């Protein structure tokens, strides 16, 4: 195959392959994506074996909705999961295609009954109120640990039916499993950290498998009971499938929501006019504010796809075996879709952001609950007598995978 012109000389995609690029300020990275969107066709990024960067909203959406052309298998993360890891831990739903993905998703969707969802929504409001009660009583100064991480973790554990005595360990395992995803590290750290993350996943999966065995015998009204007893074409989730789903739910559901919440507080602090507008009629503006927080922060920066059938898009023919990366962080700033894309505007309408994916069979199952969580928490944070504001800049992980916040200082506006 002839090497594409982008691989020679000044490569417009080379910047994305540099580890230091992801430690640059947001404005620098966004400007680079804007240059890539202006290119006549998708550009090649010489990272590892290389991939084609899909940076326009239309291209990310098109690839998302053509799973028979742009496949999720063998993996959507960079690097792709090793075969032995997949064999040991099972395939996550995000890495499956076709009938395997459809069957697993159907089992999970069947378990999310209206009764379970209604109970989860009621619980979200109770958890959000309790967290803010604790914040007002204890006056912590670090937002991620005190607020943003607690809400999704407690909500998911409550919904799944995880006993209280397991939860501190699960929180620790989630942090170990995700803390270095997409983060460039030195050789010694690269050799050491994968084992630490995989051990954390293994312990989480063993833990939930044990709970699943108990719930098959003595079911309750929680999600684990529903998953292990679901009857979809005679199938329910086995122990390994349950473990893989739980890991996905904890790492993806907790991390993405906590990051969106944290970025949300920073955005409202940096844009007091938008915060005042939201406070002027919270119920009228909250849904738009939540979606704009998600668009602006884009918790998941990118997912990978493997081309399995020839397809022409954006002036280029993609051929089987090639890799593409769907850059949601760029698509959500596409000038062709979002006027003044770098502005934070809670009344932006329409707002067809791709913060939950570009549609198609892999659209985020937790999108509705994430929105409910964010709305409930910001209602509590903003409408109590004592206001909160971010202090300084968030400490970002510098990941090329997710817009992860390690910590954020915050303060009370009134004593």
mmCIF file of C-alpha atoms in Angstrom:
data_model
loop_
_atom_site.group_PDB
_atom_site.id
_atom_site.type_symbol
_atom_site.label_atom_id
_atom_site.label_comp_id
_atom_site.label_asym_id
_atom_site.label_seq_id
_atom_site.Cartn_x
_atom_site.Cartn_y
_atom_site.Cartn_z
ATOM 1 C CA UNK A 1 0.000 0.000 0.000
ATOM 2 C CA UNK A 2 1.339 3.439 -0.892
ATOM 3 C CA UNK A 3 2.187 5.565 2.110
ATOM 4 C CA UNK A 4 -0.116 8.573 2.376
ATOM 5 C CA UNK A 5 1.400 11.973 1.764
ATOM 6 C CA UNK A 6 0.737 12.974 5.360
ATOM 7 C CA UNK A 7 3.422 10.609 6.585
ATOM 8 C CA UNK A 8 6.182 12.573 4.853
ATOM 9 C CA UNK A 9 7.706 15.927 5.702
ATOM 10 C CA UNK A 10 5.570 18.212 7.817
ATOM 11 C CA UNK A 11 2.846 15.940 9.070
ATOM 12 C CA UNK A 12 -0.255 17.847 10.225
ATOM 13 C CA UNK A 13 -1.185 14.887 12.446
ATOM 14 C CA UNK A 14 2.223 14.419 14.025
ATOM 15 C CA UNK A 15 1.477 16.802 16.872
ATOM 16 C CA UNK A 16 -1.240 14.477 18.199
ATOM 17 C CA UNK A 17 1.322 11.646 18.344
ATOM 18 C CA UNK A 18 3.626 13.601 20.660
ATOM 19 C CA UNK A 19 3.136 12.654 24.355
ATOM 20 C CA UNK A 20 3.687 16.256 25.378
ATOM 21 C CA UNK A 21 0.706 17.389 23.306
ATOM 22 C CA UNK A 22 -1.724 16.096 25.930
ATOM 23 C CA UNK A 23 0.019 18.072 28.674
ATOM 24 C CA UNK A 24 -0.430 21.321 26.761
ATOM 25 C CA UNK A 25 -3.060 23.893 27.841
ATOM 26 C CA UNK A 26 -6.541 23.261 26.500
ATOM 27 C CA UNK A 27 -6.351 26.260 24.159
ATOM 28 C CA UNK A 28 -3.267 24.785 22.457
ATOM 29 C CA UNK A 29 -4.909 21.404 21.928
ATOM 30 C CA UNK A 30 -8.164 22.919 20.684
ATOM 31 C CA UNK A 31 -6.271 25.078 18.185
ATOM 32 C CA UNK A 32 -4.528 21.966 16.861
ATOM 33 C CA UNK A 33 -7.863 20.204 16.388
ATOM 34 C CA UNK A 34 -9.220 23.265 14.583
ATOM 35 C CA UNK A 35 -6.308 23.036 12.118
ATOM 36 C CA UNK A 36 -7.036 19.344 11.553
ATOM 37 C CA UNK A 37 -10.729 20.065 10.922
ATOM 38 C CA UNK A 38 -9.682 22.585 8.284
ATOM 39 C CA UNK A 39 -7.692 19.955 6.354
ATOM 40 C CA UNK A 40 -9.215 18.717 3.127
ATOM 41 C CA UNK A 41 -9.401 15.126 4.328
ATOM 42 C CA UNK A 42 -8.636 13.111 7.481
ATOM 43 C CA UNK A 43 -4.962 13.218 8.402
ATOM 44 C CA UNK A 44 -2.664 10.431 9.507
ATOM 45 C CA UNK A 45 -1.354 10.376 13.076
ATOM 46 C CA UNK A 46 1.929 8.406 13.311
ATOM 47 C CA UNK A 47 1.323 7.125 16.849
ATOM 48 C CA UNK A 48 2.352 3.471 17.232
ATOM 49 C CA UNK A 49 1.220 1.765 14.036
ATOM 50 C CA UNK A 50 -0.675 4.940 13.226
ATOM 51 C CA UNK A 51 -4.301 5.920 12.764
ATOM 52 C CA UNK A 52 -6.473 8.301 10.782
ATOM 53 C CA UNK A 53 -7.926 11.130 12.822
ATOM 54 C CA UNK A 54 -11.657 11.719 12.460
ATOM 55 C CA UNK A 55 -12.066 15.218 13.867
ATOM 56 C CA UNK A 56 -15.215 16.603 12.233
ATOM 57 C CA UNK A 57 -18.620 16.163 13.834
ATOM 58 C CA UNK A 58 -20.105 14.632 10.672
ATOM 59 C CA UNK A 59 -17.266 12.125 10.284
ATOM 60 C CA UNK A 60 -17.345 10.974 13.916
ATOM 61 C CA UNK A 61 -21.105 10.577 13.714
ATOM 62 C CA UNK A 62 -20.941 8.699 10.410
ATOM 63 C CA UNK A 63 -18.290 6.271 11.648
ATOM 64 C CA UNK A 64 -20.241 5.695 14.878
ATOM 65 C CA UNK A 65 -23.331 4.683 12.941
ATOM 66 C CA UNK A 66 -21.556 2.262 10.595
ATOM 67 C CA UNK A 67 -20.363 -0.563 12.875
ATOM 68 C CA UNK A 68 -20.115 -2.946 9.907
ATOM 69 C CA UNK A 69 -17.457 -0.644 8.460
ATOM 70 C CA UNK A 70 -15.812 0.832 11.574
ATOM 71 C CA UNK A 71 -15.664 -1.983 14.133
ATOM 72 C CA UNK A 72 -15.095 -1.666 17.861
ATOM 73 C CA UNK A 73 -13.274 -5.010 18.049
ATOM 74 C CA UNK A 74 -10.576 -5.765 18.994
ATOM 75 C CA UNK A 75 -10.703 -2.687 21.205
ATOM 76 C CA UNK A 76 -11.661 0.980 21.392
ATOM 77 C CA UNK A 77 -8.877 2.152 23.690
ATOM 78 C CA UNK A 78 -5.294 3.052 22.829
ATOM 79 C CA UNK A 79 -3.463 0.742 23.016
ATOM 80 C CA UNK A 80 -5.947 -2.002 22.240
ATOM 81 C CA UNK A 81 -6.348 -4.588 25.020
ATOM 82 C CA UNK A 82 -3.979 -7.540 24.689
ATOM 83 C CA UNK A 83 -5.516 -10.903 23.788
ATOM 84 C CA UNK A 84 -4.533 -12.439 27.111
ATOM 85 C CA UNK A 85 -6.224 -9.567 28.960
ATOM 86 C CA UNK A 86 -9.430 -10.108 26.982
ATOM 87 C CA UNK A 87 -9.236 -13.853 27.610
ATOM 88 C CA UNK A 88 -8.716 -13.348 31.338
ATOM 89 C CA UNK A 89 -11.225 -10.569 31.987
ATOM 90 C CA UNK A 90 -13.711 -11.079 29.172
ATOM 91 C CA UNK A 91 -14.650 -8.617 26.463
ATOM 92 C CA UNK A 92 -16.153 -5.361 27.597
ATOM 93 C CA UNK A 93 -19.367 -4.364 25.829
ATOM 94 C CA UNK A 94 -17.602 -1.387 24.232
ATOM 95 C CA UNK A 95 -15.203 -3.763 22.436
ATOM 96 C CA UNK A 96 -17.865 -6.002 20.894
ATOM 97 C CA UNK A 97 -19.705 -5.824 17.563
ATOM 98 C CA UNK A 98 -22.630 -7.463 15.811
ATOM 99 C CA UNK A 99 -24.673 -10.229 17.465
ATOM 100 C CA UNK A 100 -22.346 -10.535 20.476
ATOM 101 C CA UNK A 101 -22.751 -6.861 21.305
ATOM 102 C CA UNK A 102 -26.482 -6.847 20.547
ATOM 103 C CA UNK A 103 -27.157 -9.841 22.791
ATOM 104 C CA UNK A 104 -25.163 -8.470 25.720
ATOM 105 C CA UNK A 105 -26.713 -5.032 25.380
ATOM 106 C CA UNK A 106 -30.195 -6.571 25.218
ATOM 107 C CA UNK A 107 -29.609 -8.434 28.491
ATOM 108 C CA UNK A 108 -28.409 -5.255 30.187
ATOM 109 C CA UNK A 109 -31.252 -3.142 28.810
ATOM 110 C CA UNK A 110 -33.795 -5.745 29.941
ATOM 111 C CA UNK A 111 -32.370 -5.503 33.474
ATOM 112 C CA UNK A 112 -32.908 -1.721 33.556
ATOM 113 C CA UNK A 113 -36.607 -2.029 34.302
ATOM 114 C CA UNK A 114 -38.794 1.081 34.764
ATOM 115 C CA UNK A 115 -39.053 0.215 38.455
ATOM 116 C CA UNK A 116 -35.275 0.019 38.865
ATOM 117 C CA UNK A 117 -34.739 3.287 36.982
ATOM 118 C CA UNK A 118 -37.386 5.088 39.030
ATOM 119 C CA UNK A 119 -35.728 3.893 42.240
ATOM 120 C CA UNK A 120 -32.318 4.977 40.921
ATOM 121 C CA UNK A 121 -33.569 8.481 40.124
ATOM 122 C CA UNK A 122 -35.083 8.868 43.585
ATOM 123 C CA UNK A 123 -31.813 7.668 45.095
ATOM 124 C CA UNK A 124 -29.800 10.161 43.021
ATOM 125 C CA UNK A 125 -31.657 13.089 44.571
ATOM 126 C CA UNK A 126 -31.211 11.682 48.077
ATOM 127 C CA UNK A 127 -27.480 11.038 47.577
ATOM 128 C CA UNK A 128 -26.897 14.502 46.087
ATOM 129 C CA UNK A 129 -28.630 16.161 49.056
ATOM 130 C CA UNK A 130 -26.633 14.068 51.547
ATOM 131 C CA UNK A 131 -23.313 14.911 49.870
ATOM 132 C CA UNK A 132 -23.999 18.631 49.977
ATOM 133 C CA UNK A 133 -25.149 18.332 53.611
ATOM 134 C CA UNK A 134 -21.785 16.747 54.394
ATOM 135 C CA UNK A 135 -19.910 19.443 52.480
ATOM 136 C CA UNK A 136 -21.658 22.225 54.366
ATOM 137 C CA UNK A 137 -20.988 20.499 57.685
ATOM 138 C CA UNK A 138 -17.345 19.494 57.103
ATOM 139 C CA UNK A 139 -16.148 22.351 54.832
ATOM 140 C CA UNK A 140 -13.618 20.362 52.767
ATOM 141 C CA UNK A 141 -11.572 22.206 50.139
ATOM 142 C CA UNK A 142 -10.975 19.532 47.467
ATOM 143 C CA UNK A 143 -13.936 19.017 45.160
ATOM 144 C CA UNK A 144 -13.208 15.735 43.338
ATOM 145 C CA UNK A 145 -12.913 13.546 46.427
ATOM 146 C CA UNK A 146 -15.500 15.361 48.538
ATOM 147 C CA UNK A 147 -18.213 15.792 45.911
ATOM 148 C CA UNK A 148 -17.702 14.786 42.281
ATOM 149 C CA UNK A 149 -16.458 11.232 42.882
ATOM 150 C CA UNK A 150 -18.922 10.436 45.642
ATOM 151 C CA UNK A 151 -22.132 10.947 43.693
ATOM 152 C CA UNK A 152 -21.642 8.499 40.778
ATOM 153 C CA UNK A 153 -19.872 5.945 42.973
ATOM 154 C CA UNK A 154 -22.637 5.875 45.585
ATOM 155 C CA UNK A 155 -25.408 5.903 42.981
ATOM 156 C CA UNK A 156 -23.932 3.008 41.001
ATOM 157 C CA UNK A 157 -23.163 0.971 44.127
ATOM 158 C CA UNK A 158 -26.704 1.530 45.397
ATOM 159 C CA UNK A 159 -28.200 0.599 42.047
ATOM 160 C CA UNK A 160 -26.034 -2.516 41.712
ATOM 161 C CA UNK A 161 -26.648 -3.567 45.331
ATOM 162 C CA UNK A 162 -23.006 -3.492 46.459
ATOM 163 C CA UNK A 163 -22.804 -3.988 50.237
ATOM 164 C CA UNK A 164 -21.442 -1.024 52.196
ATOM 165 C CA UNK A 165 -18.368 -2.865 53.471
ATOM 166 C CA UNK A 166 -17.079 -3.334 49.895
ATOM 167 C CA UNK A 167 -17.408 0.271 48.771
ATOM 168 C CA UNK A 168 -14.222 1.870 50.076
ATOM 169 C CA UNK A 169 -12.195 -0.899 48.447
ATOM 170 C CA UNK A 170 -14.103 -0.526 45.174
ATOM 171 C CA UNK A 171 -13.425 3.219 45.124
ATOM 172 C CA UNK A 172 -9.734 2.499 45.620
ATOM 173 C CA UNK A 173 -9.742 -0.150 42.873
ATOM 174 C CA UNK A 174 -11.475 2.199 40.420
ATOM 175 C CA UNK A 175 -8.799 4.825 41.005
ATOM 176 C CA UNK A 176 -5.985 2.300 40.526
ATOM 177 C CA UNK A 177 -7.588 0.853 37.394
ATOM 178 C CA UNK A 178 -8.046 4.207 35.662
ATOM 179 C CA UNK A 179 -5.407 6.567 37.032
ATOM 180 C CA UNK A 180 -2.920 6.111 34.172
ATOM 181 C CA UNK A 181 -5.159 5.365 31.181
ATOM 182 C CA UNK A 182 -3.860 7.446 28.296
ATOM 183 C CA UNK A 183 -1.159 9.113 30.409
ATOM 184 C CA UNK A 184 2.434 9.051 29.169
ATOM 185 C CA UNK A 185 4.798 7.590 31.778
ATOM 186 C CA UNK A 186 8.454 6.663 32.086
ATOM 187 C CA UNK A 187 9.651 3.134 31.348
ATOM 188 C CA UNK A 188 9.750 2.019 34.989
ATOM 189 C CA UNK A 189 6.232 3.289 35.565
ATOM 190 C CA UNK A 190 4.939 1.647 32.366
ATOM 191 C CA UNK A 191 6.334 -1.691 33.514
ATOM 192 C CA UNK A 192 4.908 -1.350 37.017
ATOM 193 C CA UNK A 193 1.525 0.347 36.568
ATOM 194 C CA UNK A 194 -0.225 -2.051 34.140
ATOM 195 C CA UNK A 195 0.049 -4.817 36.738
ATOM 196 C CA UNK A 196 -1.360 -2.566 39.412
ATOM 197 C CA UNK A 197 -4.328 -1.582 37.244
ATOM 198 C CA UNK A 198 -5.047 -5.159 36.166
ATOM 199 C CA UNK A 199 -4.862 -6.405 39.748
ATOM 200 C CA UNK A 200 -7.403 -3.745 40.694
ATOM 201 C CA UNK A 201 -9.734 -4.902 37.908
ATOM 202 C CA UNK A 202 -9.279 -8.545 38.889
ATOM 203 C CA UNK A 203 -10.182 -7.863 42.501
ATOM 204 C CA UNK A 204 -13.245 -5.857 41.521
ATOM 205 C CA UNK A 205 -14.422 -8.610 39.199
ATOM 206 C CA UNK A 206 -13.904 -11.347 41.806
ATOM 207 C CA UNK A 207 -15.839 -9.272 44.293
ATOM 208 C CA UNK A 208 -18.836 -8.723 42.028
ATOM 209 C CA UNK A 209 -18.762 -12.338 40.830
ATOM 210 C CA UNK A 210 -19.159 -13.450 44.439
ATOM 211 C CA UNK A 211 -22.089 -11.077 44.917
ATOM 212 C CA UNK A 212 -23.604 -12.386 41.686
ATOM 213 C CA UNK A 213 -23.440 -15.982 42.900
ATOM 214 C CA UNK A 214 -25.242 -14.984 46.084
ATOM 215 C CA UNK A 215 -27.927 -13.035 44.191
ATOM 216 C CA UNK A 216 -28.691 -15.991 41.924
ATOM 217 C CA UNK A 217 -29.670 -17.883 45.066
ATOM 218 C CA UNK A 218 -31.226 -14.988 46.974
ATOM 219 C CA UNK A 219 -32.266 -12.226 44.553
ATOM 220 C CA UNK A 220 -33.165 -8.729 45.692
ATOM 221 C CA UNK A 221 -34.396 -5.621 43.836
ATOM 222 C CA UNK A 222 -30.944 -4.517 42.678
ATOM 223 C CA UNK A 223 -29.286 -4.487 39.271
ATOM 224 C CA UNK A 224 -26.930 -7.414 39.944
ATOM 225 C CA UNK A 225 -29.932 -9.635 40.709
ATOM 226 C CA UNK A 226 -31.626 -8.478 37.505
ATOM 227 C CA UNK A 227 -28.506 -9.088 35.407
ATOM 228 C CA UNK A 228 -27.753 -12.586 36.682
ATOM 229 C CA UNK A 229 -31.395 -13.661 36.459
ATOM 230 C CA UNK A 230 -32.349 -11.905 33.208
ATOM 231 C CA UNK A 231 -33.865 -14.228 30.646
ATOM 232 C CA UNK A 232 -33.146 -12.952 27.145
ATOM 233 C CA UNK A 233 -33.349 -15.820 24.678
ATOM 234 C CA UNK A 234 -32.526 -18.097 27.614
ATOM 235 C CA UNK A 235 -29.438 -16.142 28.625
ATOM 236 C CA UNK A 236 -28.341 -14.041 31.586
ATOM 237 C CA UNK A 237 -24.917 -12.630 32.431
ATOM 238 C CA UNK A 238 -22.309 -15.166 33.469
ATOM 239 C CA UNK A 239 -19.710 -14.405 36.141
ATOM 240 C CA UNK A 240 -17.091 -13.098 33.701
ATOM 241 C CA UNK A 241 -19.643 -11.035 31.747
ATOM 242 C CA UNK A 242 -20.957 -9.585 34.981
ATOM 243 C CA UNK A 243 -17.431 -8.685 36.060
ATOM 244 C CA UNK A 244 -16.650 -7.038 32.715
ATOM 245 C CA UNK A 245 -19.901 -5.052 32.821
ATOM 246 C CA UNK A 246 -19.301 -3.954 36.395
ATOM 247 C CA UNK A 247 -15.764 -2.805 35.555
ATOM 248 C CA UNK A 248 -17.098 -0.840 32.597
ATOM 249 C CA UNK A 249 -19.853 0.691 34.699
ATOM 250 C CA UNK A 250 -17.509 1.675 37.510
ATOM 251 C CA UNK A 251 -14.568 2.948 35.478
ATOM 252 C CA UNK A 252 -16.636 4.584 32.722
ATOM 253 C CA UNK A 253 -19.704 5.591 34.715
ATOM 254 C CA UNK A 254 -17.851 6.962 37.727
ATOM 255 C CA UNK A 255 -14.930 8.584 35.905
ATOM 256 C CA UNK A 256 -16.880 10.308 33.140
ATOM 257 C CA UNK A 257 -19.569 11.710 35.429
ATOM 258 C CA UNK A 258 -17.141 12.887 38.095
ATOM 259 C CA UNK A 259 -15.063 14.669 35.452
ATOM 260 C CA UNK A 260 -18.101 16.314 33.860
ATOM 261 C CA UNK A 261 -19.263 17.515 37.295
ATOM 262 C CA UNK A 262 -15.828 18.913 38.157
ATOM 263 C CA UNK A 263 -15.427 20.689 34.832
ATOM 264 C CA UNK A 264 -18.977 21.958 35.292
ATOM 265 C CA UNK A 265 -18.128 23.747 38.538
ATOM 266 C CA UNK A 266 -15.061 25.302 36.888
ATOM 267 C CA UNK A 267 -17.128 26.478 33.917
ATOM 268 C CA UNK A 268 -19.791 28.071 36.120
ATOM 269 C CA UNK A 269 -17.074 29.786 38.161
ATOM 270 C CA UNK A 270 -15.302 31.085 35.061
ATOM 271 C CA UNK A 271 -18.577 32.257 33.468
ATOM 272 C CA UNK A 272 -20.526 34.058 36.209
ATOM 273 C CA UNK A 273 -23.047 35.390 33.694
ATOM 274 C CA UNK A 274 -24.027 31.819 32.784
ATOM 275 C CA UNK A 275 -24.166 30.843 36.439
ATOM 276 C CA UNK A 276 -26.443 33.813 37.194
ATOM 277 C CA UNK A 277 -28.676 32.842 34.277
ATOM 278 C CA UNK A 278 -28.892 29.266 35.535
ATOM 279 C CA UNK A 279 -29.746 30.454 39.043
ATOM 280 C CA UNK A 280 -32.426 32.809 37.733
ATOM 281 C CA UNK A 281 -34.576 29.792 36.819
ATOM 282 C CA UNK A 282 -32.774 26.534 37.554
ATOM 283 C CA UNK A 283 -35.471 24.206 36.231
ATOM 284 C CA UNK A 284 -35.747 26.124 32.971
ATOM 285 C CA UNK A 285 -32.032 26.175 32.213
ATOM 286 C CA UNK A 286 -30.580 23.115 33.990
ATOM 287 C CA UNK A 287 -30.976 20.597 31.157
ATOM 288 C CA UNK A 288 -29.254 22.924 28.702
ATOM 289 C CA UNK A 289 -26.526 23.698 31.225
ATOM 290 C CA UNK A 290 -25.767 20.017 31.783
ATOM 291 C CA UNK A 291 -25.516 19.294 28.061
ATOM 292 C CA UNK A 292 -23.285 22.326 27.527
ATOM 293 C CA UNK A 293 -21.004 21.185 30.377
ATOM 294 C CA UNK A 294 -20.705 17.796 28.698
ATOM 295 C CA UNK A 295 -20.080 19.289 25.249
ATOM 296 C CA UNK A 296 -17.543 21.811 26.493
ATOM 297 C CA UNK A 297 -15.568 19.381 28.670
ATOM 298 C CA UNK A 298 -16.082 16.194 26.580
ATOM 299 C CA UNK A 299 -15.220 13.654 29.316
ATOM 300 C CA UNK A 300 -14.138 10.973 26.790
ATOM 301 C CA UNK A 301 -11.661 12.473 24.341
ATOM 302 C CA UNK A 302 -11.498 9.634 21.833
ATOM 303 C CA UNK A 303 -12.348 6.049 20.929
ATOM 304 C CA UNK A 304 -10.650 3.837 18.356
ATOM 305 C CA UNK A 305 -12.207 1.848 15.529
ATOM 306 C CA UNK A 306 -10.833 -0.737 13.087
ATOM 307 C CA UNK A 307 -11.862 -0.544 9.436
ATOM 308 C CA UNK A 308 -13.378 -3.852 8.292
ATOM 309 C CA UNK A 309 -14.928 -2.828 4.957
ATOM 310 C CA UNK A 310 -13.874 -0.317 2.307
ATOM 311 C CA UNK A 311 -15.592 3.032 2.733
ATOM 312 C CA UNK A 312 -15.193 6.532 1.342
ATOM 313 C CA UNK A 313 -15.568 9.450 3.726
ATOM 314 C CA UNK A 314 -14.219 12.984 3.754
ATOM 315 C CA UNK A 315 -12.510 12.546 0.406
ATOM 316 C CA UNK A 316 -10.555 9.469 1.448
ATOM 317 C CA UNK A 317 -11.018 5.745 0.869
ATOM 318 C CA UNK A 318 -10.629 3.770 4.100
ATOM 319 C CA UNK A 319 -9.530 0.169 3.650
ATOM 320 C CA UNK A 320 -9.837 -2.931 5.862
ATOM 321 C CA UNK A 321 -7.161 -3.182 8.514
ATOM 322 C CA UNK A 322 -6.672 0.554 8.905
ATOM 323 C CA UNK A 323 -7.282 2.237 12.243
ATOM 324 C CA UNK A 324 -9.284 5.383 12.820
ATOM 325 C CA UNK A 325 -9.776 7.388 16.001
ATOM 326 C CA UNK A 326 -13.005 9.240 16.712
ATOM 327 C CA UNK A 327 -11.948 12.488 18.401
ATOM 328 C CA UNK A 328 -15.068 13.544 20.286
ATOM 329 C CA UNK A 329 -13.144 16.455 21.824
ATOM 330 C CA UNK A 330 -12.705 17.898 18.338
ATOM 331 C CA UNK A 331 -16.182 17.023 17.033
ATOM 332 C CA UNK A 332 -17.741 18.893 19.962
ATOM 333 C CA UNK A 333 -15.929 22.073 18.871
ATOM 334 C CA UNK A 334 -16.758 21.764 15.164
ATOM 335 C CA UNK A 335 -17.529 25.242 13.832
ATOM 336 C CA UNK A 336 -19.820 23.755 11.196
ATOM 337 C CA UNK A 337 -22.180 22.558 13.940
ATOM 338 C CA UNK A 338 -21.545 24.799 16.972
ATOM 339 C CA UNK A 339 -21.380 28.587 16.425
ATOM 340 C CA UNK A 340 -18.650 30.114 18.593
ATOM 341 C CA UNK A 341 -17.712 26.597 19.738
ATOM 342 C CA UNK A 342 -15.263 27.604 22.471
ATOM 343 C CA UNK A 343 -17.889 29.683 24.281
ATOM 344 C CA UNK A 344 -19.808 28.210 27.225
ATOM 345 C CA UNK A 345 -23.475 28.985 26.568
ATOM 346 C CA UNK A 346 -26.096 27.129 28.596
ATOM 347 C CA UNK A 347 -28.876 28.193 26.208
ATOM 348 C CA UNK A 348 -27.099 26.691 23.182
ATOM 349 C CA UNK A 349 -29.770 25.182 20.961
ATOM 350 C CA UNK A 350 -29.593 22.882 19.214
ATOM 351 C CA UNK A 351 -26.740 21.169 21.028
ATOM 352 C CA UNK A 352 -26.096 17.866 19.220
ATOM 353 C CA UNK A 353 -22.913 17.149 21.158
ATOM 354 C CA UNK A 354 -21.221 13.756 20.966
ATOM 355 C CA UNK A 355 -20.327 13.553 24.633
ATOM 356 C CA UNK A 356 -22.184 10.237 24.898
ATOM 357 C CA UNK A 357 -20.929 8.946 21.549
ATOM 358 C CA UNK A 358 -21.939 9.549 17.978
ATOM 359 C CA UNK A 359 -25.050 7.417 17.995
ATOM 360 C CA UNK A 360 -25.364 3.919 16.636
ATOM 361 C CA UNK A 361 -25.285 0.701 18.686
ATOM 362 C CA UNK A 362 -22.634 1.955 21.112
ATOM 363 C CA UNK A 363 -24.469 5.064 22.300
ATOM 364 C CA UNK A 364 -23.877 5.378 26.054
ATOM 365 C CA UNK A 365 -26.321 3.298 28.112
ATOM 366 C CA UNK A 366 -25.836 5.582 31.100
ATOM 367 C CA UNK A 367 -26.537 8.891 29.352
ATOM 368 C CA UNK A 368 -29.898 9.475 31.041
ATOM 369 C CA UNK A 369 -28.657 8.659 34.546
ATOM 370 C CA UNK A 370 -25.552 10.825 34.096
ATOM 371 C CA UNK A 371 -27.729 13.797 33.172
ATOM 372 C CA UNK A 372 -29.997 13.168 36.159
ATOM 373 C CA UNK A 373 -26.984 12.955 38.487
ATOM 374 C CA UNK A 374 -25.467 16.200 37.256
ATOM 375 C CA UNK A 375 -28.740 18.091 37.394
ATOM 376 C CA UNK A 376 -29.530 16.852 40.905
ATOM 377 C CA UNK A 377 -26.087 17.710 42.245
ATOM 378 C CA UNK A 378 -25.906 21.198 40.747
ATOM 379 C CA UNK A 379 -29.392 21.928 42.045
ATOM 380 C CA UNK A 380 -28.108 21.168 45.531
ATOM 381 C CA UNK A 381 -24.781 22.942 45.070
ATOM 382 C CA UNK A 382 -26.190 26.142 43.633
ATOM 383 C CA UNK A 383 -29.494 26.651 45.409
ATOM 384 C CA UNK A 384 -28.336 26.201 48.999
ATOM 385 C CA UNK A 385 -27.729 29.398 51.000
ATOM 386 C CA UNK A 386 -23.938 28.929 50.838
ATOM 387 C CA UNK A 387 -22.560 29.037 47.295
ATOM 388 C CA UNK A 388 -19.478 27.243 46.017
ATOM 389 C CA UNK A 389 -16.832 28.271 43.498
ATOM 390 C CA UNK A 390 -13.751 26.662 42.015
ATOM 391 C CA UNK A 391 -10.393 28.034 43.118
ATOM 392 C CA UNK A 392 -7.632 28.028 40.534
ATOM 393 C CA UNK A 393 -7.325 25.599 37.663
ATOM 394 C CA UNK A 394 -8.224 21.911 37.827
ATOM 395 C CA UNK A 395 -5.273 19.518 38.057
ATOM 396 C CA UNK A 396 -5.649 17.548 34.821
ATOM 397 C CA UNK A 397 -4.162 14.100 34.258
ATOM 398 C CA UNK A 398 -2.889 14.941 30.772
ATOM 399 C CA UNK A 399 -4.561 11.854 29.306
ATOM 400 C CA UNK A 400 -5.164 11.337 25.588
ATOM 401 C CA UNK A 401 -8.195 9.185 26.444
ATOM 402 C CA UNK A 402 -10.324 11.159 28.880
ATOM 403 C CA UNK A 403 -10.512 14.709 30.196
ATOM 404 C CA UNK A 404 -9.680 13.523 33.695
ATOM 405 C CA UNK A 405 -9.390 15.840 36.686
ATOM 406 C CA UNK A 406 -7.185 14.663 39.542
ATOM 407 C CA UNK A 407 -8.193 17.438 41.911
ATOM 408 C CA UNK A 408 -9.850 20.849 42.091
ATOM 409 C CA UNK A 409 -9.741 23.263 44.991
ATOM 410 C CA UNK A 410 -12.990 24.971 45.870
ATOM 411 C CA UNK A 411 -14.264 27.494 48.388
ATOM 412 C CA UNK A 412 -17.473 28.811 49.896
ATOM 413 C CA UNK A 413 -18.704 32.164 48.658
ATOM 414 C CA UNK A 414 -20.367 32.992 51.977
ATOM 415 C CA UNK A 415 -19.476 31.965 55.551
#
